[in-house]
XYZ file of C-alpha atoms in Angstrom:
169
model
C -22.846 -20.581 5.178
C -25.725 -19.738 7.458
C -25.941 -16.307 9.451
C -24.613 -16.598 12.744
C -27.032 -13.774 13.849
C -29.332 -16.160 13.863
C -30.335 -19.685 15.296
C -31.345 -21.992 12.305
C -32.002 -25.746 12.523
C -30.965 -27.490 9.170
C -32.881 -30.735 7.955
C -32.862 -33.808 10.801
C -32.353 -37.077 9.739
C -34.437 -40.116 11.214
C -31.809 -40.880 14.275
C -31.857 -37.399 15.067
C -35.723 -37.171 15.044
C -36.052 -40.103 17.104
C -33.677 -38.855 19.890
C -35.250 -35.855 19.884
C -39.006 -36.715 19.923
C -38.007 -39.712 22.243
C -37.589 -37.208 25.091
C -41.177 -35.725 24.076
C -44.328 -36.523 25.973
C -47.576 -35.055 24.854
C -50.121 -33.763 27.242
C -53.183 -34.930 25.596
C -55.287 -32.396 28.261
C -53.515 -29.242 27.465
C -51.426 -30.059 24.128
C -48.103 -29.471 25.527
C -45.036 -31.207 24.398
C -43.264 -31.541 27.566
C -39.363 -32.373 27.742
C -38.436 -35.229 29.651
C -34.894 -35.180 29.119
C -32.453 -32.792 30.923
C -33.167 -29.505 32.508
C -30.722 -26.713 33.376
C -31.171 -27.443 37.236
C -33.004 -29.340 39.697
C -35.819 -26.180 40.159
C -38.886 -27.432 38.574
C -38.996 -23.653 36.763
C -36.114 -24.233 34.794
C -36.242 -24.813 30.908
C -35.512 -28.064 29.123
C -31.993 -28.659 27.678
C -30.496 -30.492 24.928
C -26.854 -31.406 23.362
C -27.190 -29.836 19.991
C -23.764 -30.292 18.675
C -24.747 -33.249 16.797
C -27.809 -30.934 15.018
C -25.722 -27.599 14.749
C -22.194 -28.480 14.477
C -19.359 -28.915 16.972
C -19.543 -24.936 18.025
C -22.711 -25.732 19.798
C -23.145 -27.522 22.905
C -26.341 -26.865 24.966
C -29.184 -25.183 23.832
C -32.945 -24.682 25.297
C -35.164 -27.174 23.411
C -38.002 -24.749 22.649
C -35.501 -22.628 21.001
C -34.518 -25.226 18.850
C -37.920 -26.668 18.232
C -39.325 -22.904 17.384
C -35.963 -22.229 14.923
C -36.354 -25.934 13.276
C -40.201 -25.480 12.717
C -41.220 -21.864 12.900
C -38.673 -19.583 11.708
C -34.863 -18.887 12.641
C -34.337 -17.125 15.796
C -32.713 -14.269 16.285
C -28.893 -14.503 18.595
C -28.192 -12.094 21.540
C -29.745 -10.411 24.365
C -30.970 -7.014 24.585
C -34.050 -4.734 24.712
C -34.374 -5.023 20.902
C -33.880 -8.730 20.523
C -37.002 -10.803 20.524
C -37.411 -13.829 23.022
C -39.860 -16.994 22.887
C -42.688 -16.336 25.028
C -44.593 -19.681 26.415
C -47.946 -18.755 25.830
C -49.201 -21.983 27.645
C -47.099 -20.877 30.681
C -45.495 -24.312 31.082
C -41.582 -23.933 30.578
C -40.936 -27.514 29.725
C -43.252 -27.000 26.962
C -41.532 -27.394 23.361
C -44.487 -27.213 21.103
C -44.206 -24.861 18.584
C -48.067 -23.726 18.567
C -47.453 -22.638 22.395
C -44.735 -20.137 21.569
C -44.340 -16.708 20.170
C -41.421 -14.552 19.612
C -41.887 -11.338 21.523
C -40.102 -8.496 22.973
C -38.584 -8.340 26.205
C -40.985 -6.379 27.760
C -43.913 -7.604 26.551
C -42.409 -10.944 27.779
C -42.195 -10.021 31.032
C -45.556 -8.085 31.137
C -47.189 -11.375 30.189
C -45.535 -13.446 32.982
C -46.352 -13.592 36.499
C -43.542 -11.676 38.566
C -44.005 -8.632 40.772
C -43.410 -6.029 38.229
C -45.711 -7.733 35.513
C -48.462 -7.736 38.075
C -48.027 -4.292 39.234
C -47.709 -2.975 35.897
C -51.404 -4.562 35.030
C -52.773 -2.604 37.952
C -55.407 0.200 37.510
C -56.314 1.068 41.352
C -54.067 1.737 44.125
C -54.751 -0.292 47.320
C -57.428 2.246 48.711
C -59.100 2.280 45.357
C -58.149 5.362 43.716
C -57.274 5.335 40.062
C -53.578 5.012 39.381
C -52.085 7.841 37.078
C -50.281 6.625 33.707
C -46.926 5.230 33.266
C -44.554 8.120 32.156
C -41.665 6.230 31.626
C -40.447 4.125 28.637
C -41.200 0.163 28.366
C -37.351 -0.576 29.125
C -37.279 2.389 31.941
C -40.389 2.428 33.400
C -41.267 5.117 36.233
C -42.915 3.714 39.286
C -47.035 4.654 39.219
C -47.992 6.323 42.288
C -51.558 7.322 43.069
C -52.209 11.326 43.354
C -54.867 11.205 45.647
C -52.996 9.051 48.431
C -49.438 11.118 47.479
C -51.708 14.659 48.484
C -53.342 12.961 51.727
C -49.880 11.899 52.777
C -47.987 15.200 51.961
C -50.888 16.825 53.648
C -50.539 14.600 56.762
C -46.741 15.365 57.049
C -47.597 18.926 56.721
C -49.983 19.192 59.676
C -47.440 16.767 61.550
C -44.691 19.094 60.999
C -46.624 22.515 62.270
C -48.054 20.513 65.295
C -44.245 19.863 66.048
C -43.617 23.623 65.779
C -46.264 24.989 68.003
């Protein structure tokens, strides 16, 4: 019996392989294996999904294609969600890609920082909008503390004190 804490894919027969690879189109310029089957929604940023009950058994219904390919061709995947459980990162930034060489197993905070979201872009910043060097992030990866510019903070505090003194006079 397989370990239920990991997603594993057993041997696939010819019929299952034909069904799986029949919905994959290889992009020659990027090397991506683009999934042309169903997605998790109508939006273009959603991952490719497939029905896996014939492959993984009756308890499994829908699964992301890149997870199935990674578990089948690279290594078993840990199940669950959390700070210590690794995610699959698309190194090519193409969510429909299921090429195992374009996928990496990384921790969630690394996956977020590699992305292009607002927190990821802010984490990569080294200077404030006025060009001053930002201080280090003194929080933990799971609970970051907002970084602020010490020079701008001092200037702002001095301006507030000056305005408060002028109101008192």
